[in-house]
Amino acid sequence: MIRTSPLRPGSSWRSRCLPIWQRLRQLAAEMGYQVNPLVSALMANLKKSRISKFKPMLGLIHCHPDPESRRNSPHYQALTHGISEQADSLGYRLTEFWLEAGGMSDRRLNQILDARGISGLILGPSFSSGREIDFEWEKFSVVAIGYSTYLPDVHRACSHQLHAITVTMSELQRLGYQRIGLAMCRHIDNRVDHNYKAGFLLMQDMIPQRSRIPILWMDRILDESLFNEWFEKHQPDVIVTTHLQIQEWLAGRNLSIPGDIGFAHLDTPDTEGGISGINQRWYMLGTTAIDIIVGMLQRNERGKSPCSRTVMIEGEWIPGSTVRRVAPAGNFRKKLPAAAAHR
């Protein structure tokens, strides 16, 4: 309890209240009370006579050598749309930087970000896996999208690619496909931390040995002759891939889709029902990355995290028109993993 004395002649309210305020702060500290920064920020804004038009800036960094081709990608468009819309809704502006274009170096971009006062960074997917970025990370709050940028101890927003392939194979098995073949460039699997390979081999372990087809791994440049050799030898009845060009190869073999063979894409750019496969929800991936980085800025978290977190976005199976029912399901499958069976 704080006792006060009557106001003496000639003394001001300020001189009388200051000791009381100091005493209150001391008692609050002893009781472990801490100022809530969000409430303080709210009260400060309520006192303003007009709304501030200032918006702090966030940086979206692309590690890609060809900005034009990147901008034409439907995945990039959905991702940046989600990032920019969510940033704007939370009171932030977004500026994009292309790290591997126009002679931009890590050091130069670090200087630009520092000069502009940009402390929140979103690292977009890298063109090649294992890309390292040399920044003064202690100055920035950072979230990475996907696994392709090599930067340990940072928070990430990722598509759940392991579920993407297990759900795909589960749906194909439900339709009656038995000989499921995975054809892919190896660097694609490297960029997703080998989740495609892991999920495919997991699902293969659940089917009879006679129905298992080895993965076709190609180099960065797609190899049609290698694909034809693999196709002739193993005779898959459906192809799972991330490469639309394989559709053209199948057409070149006079095979109709889905009449003669099925085709499923693990990251289908066609969400309107044309190409069967997984919609990895790139828009949601972008909004999630912004939610993570804004939370870090509000908590004043900078640099690498002592315990990094990864938020995974579930994909959505698109039935499409490039697969069909070929036989009653369930006559050859063993029990599916729970992750795939729930779809």
Short mmCIF file of C-alpha atoms in Angstrom, two decimals:
data_model
loop_
_atom_site.label_atom_id
_atom_site.label_comp_id
_atom_site.label_asym_id
_atom_site.label_seq_id
_atom_site.Cartn_x
_atom_site.Cartn_y
_atom_site.Cartn_z
CA MET A 1 0.00 0.00 0.00
CA ILE A 2 1.33 3.47 -0.94
CA ARG A 3 0.47 6.33 1.36
CA THR A 4 0.39 9.93 0.11
CA SER A 5 0.61 13.19 1.99
CA PRO A 6 -1.49 16.32 1.35
CA LEU A 7 -0.26 18.66 -1.38
CA ARG A 8 1.96 21.32 0.18
CA PRO A 9 1.65 24.94 -0.92
CA GLY A 10 3.97 25.71 -3.84
CA SER A 11 4.49 22.07 -4.82
CA SER A 12 3.40 20.77 -8.24
CA TRP A 13 1.51 17.63 -9.06
CA ARG A 14 4.54 16.45 -11.09
CA SER A 15 6.93 16.76 -8.13
CA ARG A 16 4.47 14.94 -5.93
CA CYS A 17 3.64 12.11 -8.40
CA LEU A 18 7.19 11.37 -9.57
CA PRO A 19 8.23 9.53 -6.38
CA ILE A 20 4.98 7.54 -6.51
CA TRP A 21 5.63 6.53 -10.13
CA GLN A 22 9.16 5.47 -9.32
CA ARG A 23 7.89 3.43 -6.38
CA LEU A 24 5.26 1.76 -8.57
CA ARG A 25 7.89 0.78 -11.14
CA GLN A 26 10.06 -0.67 -8.36
CA LEU A 27 7.16 -2.73 -6.99
CA ALA A 28 6.26 -3.94 -10.49
CA ALA A 29 9.84 -5.06 -11.08
CA GLU A 30 9.89 -6.92 -7.76
CA MET A 31 6.65 -8.70 -8.70
CA GLY A 32 8.13 -9.75 -12.08
CA TYR A 33 5.84 -7.60 -14.19
CA GLN A 34 7.03 -6.92 -17.74
CA VAL A 35 5.73 -4.38 -20.20
CA ASN A 36 3.70 -5.93 -23.02
CA PRO A 37 5.26 -4.42 -26.19
CA LEU A 38 2.15 -5.13 -28.26
CA VAL A 39 -0.09 -3.24 -25.83
CA SER A 40 2.43 -0.41 -25.70
CA ALA A 41 2.50 -0.22 -29.50
CA LEU A 42 -1.30 -0.25 -29.62
CA MET A 43 -1.62 2.58 -27.07
CA ALA A 44 1.00 4.61 -28.91
CA ASN A 45 -0.95 4.30 -32.14
CA LEU A 46 -4.24 5.16 -30.45
CA LYS A 47 -2.73 8.43 -29.28
CA LYS A 48 -1.88 9.49 -32.81
CA SER A 49 -4.24 11.97 -34.43
CA ARG A 50 -3.80 10.41 -37.86
CA ILE A 51 -2.86 7.03 -39.30
CA SER A 52 0.77 6.67 -40.31
CA LYS A 53 1.39 5.71 -43.95
CA PHE A 54 4.82 4.28 -43.16
CA LYS A 55 5.29 0.59 -43.97
CA PRO A 56 8.49 -1.21 -43.03
CA MET A 57 10.13 -3.12 -45.86
CA LEU A 58 10.77 -6.85 -46.23
CA GLY A 59 13.22 -8.35 -48.71
CA LEU A 60 12.44 -11.36 -50.91
CA ILE A 61 15.72 -12.82 -52.19
CA HIS A 62 15.80 -15.03 -55.27
CA CYS A 63 18.82 -17.24 -55.98
CA HIS A 64 18.11 -17.70 -59.67
CA PRO A 65 20.21 -16.66 -62.69
CA ASP A 66 17.25 -15.98 -65.02
CA PRO A 67 14.64 -13.61 -63.53
CA GLU A 68 12.49 -13.64 -66.69
CA SER A 69 11.98 -17.42 -66.78
CA ARG A 70 11.38 -17.41 -63.04
CA ARG A 71 8.68 -14.76 -63.34
CA ASN A 72 6.92 -16.84 -66.01
CA SER A 73 6.64 -19.83 -63.69
CA PRO A 74 3.10 -20.35 -62.31
CA HIS A 75 4.66 -21.58 -59.07
CA TYR A 76 6.66 -18.37 -58.69
CA GLN A 77 3.59 -16.28 -59.46
CA ALA A 78 1.50 -18.04 -56.83
CA LEU A 79 4.31 -17.84 -54.26
CA THR A 80 5.02 -14.13 -54.72
CA HIS A 81 1.31 -13.35 -54.80
CA GLY A 82 0.89 -15.01 -51.41
CA ILE A 83 3.96 -13.28 -50.00
CA SER A 84 3.04 -9.79 -51.21
CA GLU A 85 -0.65 -9.99 -50.24
CA GLN A 86 0.08 -11.28 -46.75
CA ALA A 87 2.86 -8.74 -46.21
CA ASP A 88 0.57 -5.89 -47.25
CA SER A 89 -2.24 -7.11 -45.00
CA LEU A 90 0.13 -7.03 -42.02
CA GLY A 91 1.48 -3.55 -42.79
CA TYR A 92 4.70 -4.35 -44.67
CA ARG A 93 6.09 -3.57 -48.13
CA LEU A 94 7.95 -6.12 -50.21
CA THR A 95 11.03 -5.62 -52.38
CA GLU A 96 12.52 -8.39 -54.53
CA PHE A 97 16.25 -8.93 -55.08
CA TRP A 98 17.90 -11.27 -57.60
CA LEU A 99 21.12 -12.53 -56.10
CA GLU A 100 22.52 -14.40 -59.12
CA ALA A 101 21.52 -11.93 -61.83
CA GLY A 102 23.26 -8.81 -63.11
CA GLY A 103 26.53 -9.48 -61.32
CA MET A 104 25.00 -9.11 -57.85
CA SER A 105 27.22 -10.58 -55.14
CA ASP A 106 26.38 -11.68 -51.60
CA ARG A 107 28.48 -8.89 -50.13
CA ARG A 108 26.93 -6.19 -52.31
CA LEU A 109 23.38 -7.28 -51.53
CA ASN A 110 24.20 -7.40 -47.83
CA GLN A 111 25.32 -3.75 -48.06
CA ILE A 112 22.16 -2.74 -49.95
CA LEU A 113 19.87 -4.39 -47.39
CA ASP A 114 21.76 -2.77 -44.53
CA ALA A 115 21.64 0.67 -46.17
CA ARG A 116 17.90 0.44 -46.78
CA GLY A 117 17.19 -0.69 -43.25
CA ILE A 118 15.67 -4.01 -44.36
CA SER A 119 15.91 -6.44 -41.46
CA GLY A 120 13.33 -9.07 -42.48
CA LEU A 121 14.37 -11.48 -45.27
CA ILE A 122 12.53 -14.25 -47.11
CA LEU A 123 14.86 -16.58 -48.98
CA GLY A 124 13.09 -17.98 -52.04
CA PRO A 125 13.84 -21.42 -53.49
CA SER A 126 17.30 -21.66 -55.01
CA PHE A 127 17.95 -22.72 -58.61
CA SER A 128 20.46 -25.30 -57.43
CA SER A 129 20.51 -27.26 -54.19
CA GLY A 130 23.01 -26.41 -51.48
CA ARG A 131 23.32 -22.70 -52.40
CA GLU A 132 25.15 -20.93 -49.56
CA ILE A 133 24.66 -17.20 -48.93
CA ASP A 134 27.34 -15.20 -47.15
CA PHE A 135 25.52 -12.48 -45.17
CA GLU A 136 25.95 -10.87 -41.76
CA TRP A 137 23.05 -12.93 -40.48
CA GLU A 138 23.07 -11.39 -37.01
CA LYS A 139 21.55 -8.26 -38.56
CA PHE A 140 18.52 -10.02 -40.05
CA SER A 141 15.41 -12.00 -39.25
CA VAL A 142 15.32 -14.80 -41.83
CA VAL A 143 12.91 -17.45 -43.09
CA ALA A 144 13.74 -19.81 -45.96
CA ILE A 145 11.24 -21.33 -48.37
CA GLY A 146 12.03 -24.96 -49.05
CA TYR A 147 15.31 -26.79 -48.52
CA SER A 148 17.33 -25.72 -51.57
CA THR A 149 19.13 -22.82 -49.88
CA TYR A 150 21.78 -24.18 -47.54
CA LEU A 151 21.52 -22.22 -44.34
CA PRO A 152 21.32 -24.25 -41.14
CA ASP A 153 19.57 -22.96 -38.04
CA VAL A 154 16.90 -20.87 -39.79
CA HIS A 155 13.13 -21.27 -39.78
CA ARG A 156 11.59 -22.67 -42.95
CA ALA A 157 8.25 -22.89 -44.72
CA CYS A 158 8.15 -26.00 -46.91
CA SER A 159 5.80 -28.07 -49.01
CA HIS A 160 5.32 -31.53 -47.55
CA GLN A 161 6.90 -33.34 -50.48
CA LEU A 162 7.11 -36.69 -48.70
CA HIS A 163 3.33 -36.64 -48.26
CA ALA A 164 2.99 -35.39 -51.83
CA ILE A 165 4.43 -38.57 -53.27
CA THR A 166 2.88 -40.98 -50.76
CA VAL A 167 -0.56 -39.46 -51.38
CA THR A 168 0.04 -39.62 -55.15
CA MET A 169 0.96 -43.30 -55.04
CA SER A 170 -1.94 -44.07 -52.73
CA GLU A 171 -4.38 -42.44 -55.15
CA LEU A 172 -2.85 -44.28 -58.12
CA GLN A 173 -3.07 -47.61 -56.32
CA ARG A 174 -6.68 -46.86 -55.44
CA LEU A 175 -7.36 -46.44 -59.16
CA GLY A 176 -5.80 -49.85 -59.82
CA TYR A 177 -2.35 -48.90 -61.16
CA GLN A 178 0.18 -51.54 -60.18
CA ARG A 179 3.45 -50.71 -61.93
CA ILE A 180 4.18 -47.12 -60.85
CA GLY A 181 7.35 -45.61 -62.24
CA LEU A 182 9.13 -42.51 -60.92
CA ALA A 183 11.19 -40.60 -63.52
CA MET A 184 13.03 -37.50 -62.34
CA CYS A 185 16.16 -35.41 -62.60
CA ARG A 186 18.31 -36.07 -59.58
CA HIS A 187 18.80 -32.38 -58.75
CA ILE A 188 15.03 -32.00 -58.22
CA ASP A 189 15.10 -34.60 -55.46
CA ASN A 190 18.22 -32.96 -54.00
CA ARG A 191 16.36 -29.63 -53.76
CA VAL A 192 13.56 -31.19 -51.67
CA ASP A 193 15.97 -32.89 -49.25
CA HIS A 194 15.39 -36.28 -50.93
CA ASN A 195 11.77 -36.43 -49.78
CA TYR A 196 10.53 -37.69 -53.17
CA LYS A 197 12.93 -40.62 -53.10
CA ALA A 198 12.14 -41.39 -49.46
CA GLY A 199 8.39 -41.40 -50.01
CA PHE A 200 8.58 -43.50 -53.18
CA LEU A 201 10.77 -46.16 -51.58
CA LEU A 202 8.53 -46.20 -48.51
CA MET A 203 5.47 -46.88 -50.66
CA GLN A 204 7.30 -49.47 -52.76
CA ASP A 205 8.00 -51.42 -49.60
CA MET A 206 4.22 -51.80 -49.22
CA ILE A 207 3.64 -53.51 -52.59
CA PRO A 208 4.67 -56.92 -53.98
CA GLN A 209 8.19 -57.27 -55.34
CA ARG A 210 6.92 -58.03 -58.85
CA SER A 211 5.28 -54.58 -59.07
CA ARG A 212 8.33 -52.57 -58.01
CA ILE A 213 10.10 -50.47 -60.65
CA PRO A 214 13.50 -48.84 -59.99
CA ILE A 215 13.61 -45.04 -60.08
CA LEU A 216 14.82 -43.47 -63.30
CA TRP A 217 17.34 -40.79 -62.33
CA MET A 218 18.39 -38.33 -65.03
CA ASP A 219 20.98 -35.57 -65.01
CA ARG A 220 19.98 -31.89 -65.07
CA ILE A 221 19.29 -32.20 -68.82
CA LEU A 222 16.37 -34.55 -69.54
CA ASP A 223 17.47 -37.63 -71.48
CA GLU A 224 14.77 -39.07 -73.77
CA SER A 225 16.88 -42.03 -74.90
CA LEU A 226 17.56 -43.01 -71.29
CA PHE A 227 13.83 -42.71 -70.55
CA ASN A 228 12.91 -44.92 -73.53
CA GLU A 229 15.40 -47.58 -72.46
CA TRP A 230 13.99 -47.58 -68.91
CA PHE A 231 10.40 -47.61 -70.22
CA GLU A 232 11.00 -50.58 -72.52
CA LYS A 233 12.68 -52.58 -69.81
CA HIS A 234 10.19 -52.03 -66.97
CA GLN A 235 6.88 -51.27 -68.74
CA PRO A 236 5.25 -48.96 -66.15
CA ASP A 237 1.50 -48.40 -66.41
CA VAL A 238 1.71 -44.89 -64.93
CA ILE A 239 4.51 -42.31 -64.77
CA VAL A 240 5.07 -40.08 -61.73
CA THR A 241 7.34 -37.09 -62.33
CA THR A 242 7.92 -33.35 -62.04
CA HIS A 243 8.70 -32.93 -65.76
CA LEU A 244 5.90 -32.05 -68.20
CA GLN A 245 8.20 -32.86 -71.12
CA ILE A 246 7.73 -36.58 -70.44
CA GLN A 247 4.16 -36.20 -71.72
CA GLU A 248 5.63 -35.34 -75.14
CA TRP A 249 7.90 -38.37 -75.01
CA LEU A 250 4.93 -40.64 -74.32
CA ALA A 251 3.03 -39.07 -77.22
CA GLY A 252 6.08 -39.74 -79.39
CA ARG A 253 5.68 -43.43 -78.56
CA ASN A 254 2.07 -43.24 -79.82
CA LEU A 255 0.71 -43.73 -76.29
CA SER A 256 -2.47 -41.92 -75.31
CA ILE A 257 -2.91 -40.44 -71.85
CA PRO A 258 -4.70 -41.79 -69.85
CA GLY A 259 -5.95 -44.50 -72.26
CA ASP A 260 -2.65 -46.35 -72.69
CA ILE A 261 -0.68 -44.97 -69.76
CA GLY A 262 -1.27 -42.71 -66.77
CA PHE A 263 0.63 -39.53 -65.97
CA ALA A 264 0.83 -37.85 -62.52
CA HIS A 265 2.73 -34.67 -61.68
CA LEU A 266 4.12 -34.14 -58.17
CA ASP A 267 3.86 -30.34 -58.42
CA THR A 268 1.18 -29.80 -61.01
CA PRO A 269 0.92 -26.25 -62.31
CA ASP A 270 -2.62 -27.04 -63.51
CA THR A 271 -5.06 -26.74 -60.59
CA GLU A 272 -8.10 -26.57 -62.90
CA GLY A 273 -8.24 -30.34 -63.34
CA GLY A 274 -6.19 -30.90 -66.50
CA ILE A 275 -3.07 -32.64 -65.19
CA SER A 276 -3.50 -35.17 -62.40
CA GLY A 277 -1.20 -34.79 -59.42
CA ILE A 278 -0.43 -32.71 -56.37
CA ASN A 279 -1.08 -29.00 -55.98
CA GLN A 280 1.62 -27.96 -53.52
CA ARG A 281 -0.26 -24.76 -52.64
CA TRP A 282 2.48 -22.24 -53.36
CA TYR A 283 0.24 -19.33 -52.41
CA MET A 284 -0.18 -20.74 -48.88
CA LEU A 285 3.56 -21.35 -48.74
CA GLY A 286 4.09 -17.61 -49.32
CA THR A 287 1.58 -16.48 -46.69
CA THR A 288 3.09 -18.88 -44.16
CA ALA A 289 6.60 -17.50 -44.74
CA ILE A 290 5.33 -13.98 -44.03
CA ASP A 291 3.59 -15.09 -40.84
CA ILE A 292 6.88 -16.57 -39.63
CA ILE A 293 9.03 -13.54 -40.47
CA VAL A 294 6.59 -11.00 -39.00
CA GLY A 295 6.48 -12.99 -35.77
CA MET A 296 10.28 -12.95 -35.62
CA LEU A 297 10.39 -9.18 -36.18
CA GLN A 298 7.86 -8.61 -33.43
CA ARG A 299 9.96 -10.69 -31.06
CA ASN A 300 13.15 -8.98 -32.28
CA GLU A 301 14.70 -12.33 -33.23
CA ARG A 302 17.84 -11.87 -35.31
CA GLY A 303 20.44 -14.21 -36.69
CA LYS A 304 20.43 -17.99 -36.71
CA SER A 305 18.00 -19.72 -34.38
CA PRO A 306 19.22 -22.00 -31.57
CA CYS A 307 16.23 -24.25 -32.40
CA SER A 308 14.95 -23.81 -35.95
CA ARG A 309 11.38 -24.71 -36.87
CA THR A 310 9.96 -26.00 -40.16
CA VAL A 311 6.32 -25.43 -41.05
CA MET A 312 5.05 -27.84 -43.70
CA ILE A 313 2.16 -27.12 -46.05
CA GLU A 314 0.08 -30.13 -47.06
CA GLY A 315 -0.52 -30.60 -50.77
CA GLU A 316 -3.85 -31.31 -52.41
CA TRP A 317 -4.53 -34.22 -54.76
CA ILE A 318 -5.97 -33.04 -58.10
CA PRO A 319 -7.79 -35.95 -59.82
CA GLY A 320 -7.32 -34.35 -63.24
CA SER A 321 -7.73 -36.11 -66.55
CA THR A 322 -4.35 -37.81 -67.06
CA VAL A 323 -5.14 -40.87 -64.89
CA ARG A 324 -8.17 -43.16 -64.86
CA ARG A 325 -9.54 -46.21 -63.09
CA VAL A 326 -7.86 -49.25 -64.61
CA ALA A 327 -8.87 -52.06 -62.22
CA PRO A 328 -10.60 -52.63 -58.89
CA ALA A 329 -8.37 -51.27 -56.14
CA GLY A 330 -7.06 -53.22 -53.18
CA ASN A 331 -6.19 -56.54 -54.84
CA PHE A 332 -2.45 -56.16 -54.57
CA ARG A 333 -1.70 -53.54 -51.93
CA LYS A 334 -0.48 -54.14 -48.44
CA LYS A 335 -1.44 -51.84 -45.61
CA LEU A 336 -0.55 -48.23 -46.53
CA PRO A 337 1.23 -45.81 -44.18
CA ALA A 338 -1.18 -43.68 -42.18
CA ALA A 339 0.19 -40.55 -43.85
CA ALA A 340 -1.00 -41.75 -47.24
CA ALA A 341 -4.04 -43.80 -46.32
CA HIS A 342 -5.95 -40.86 -44.85
CA ARG A 343 -6.27 -39.18 -48.26
#
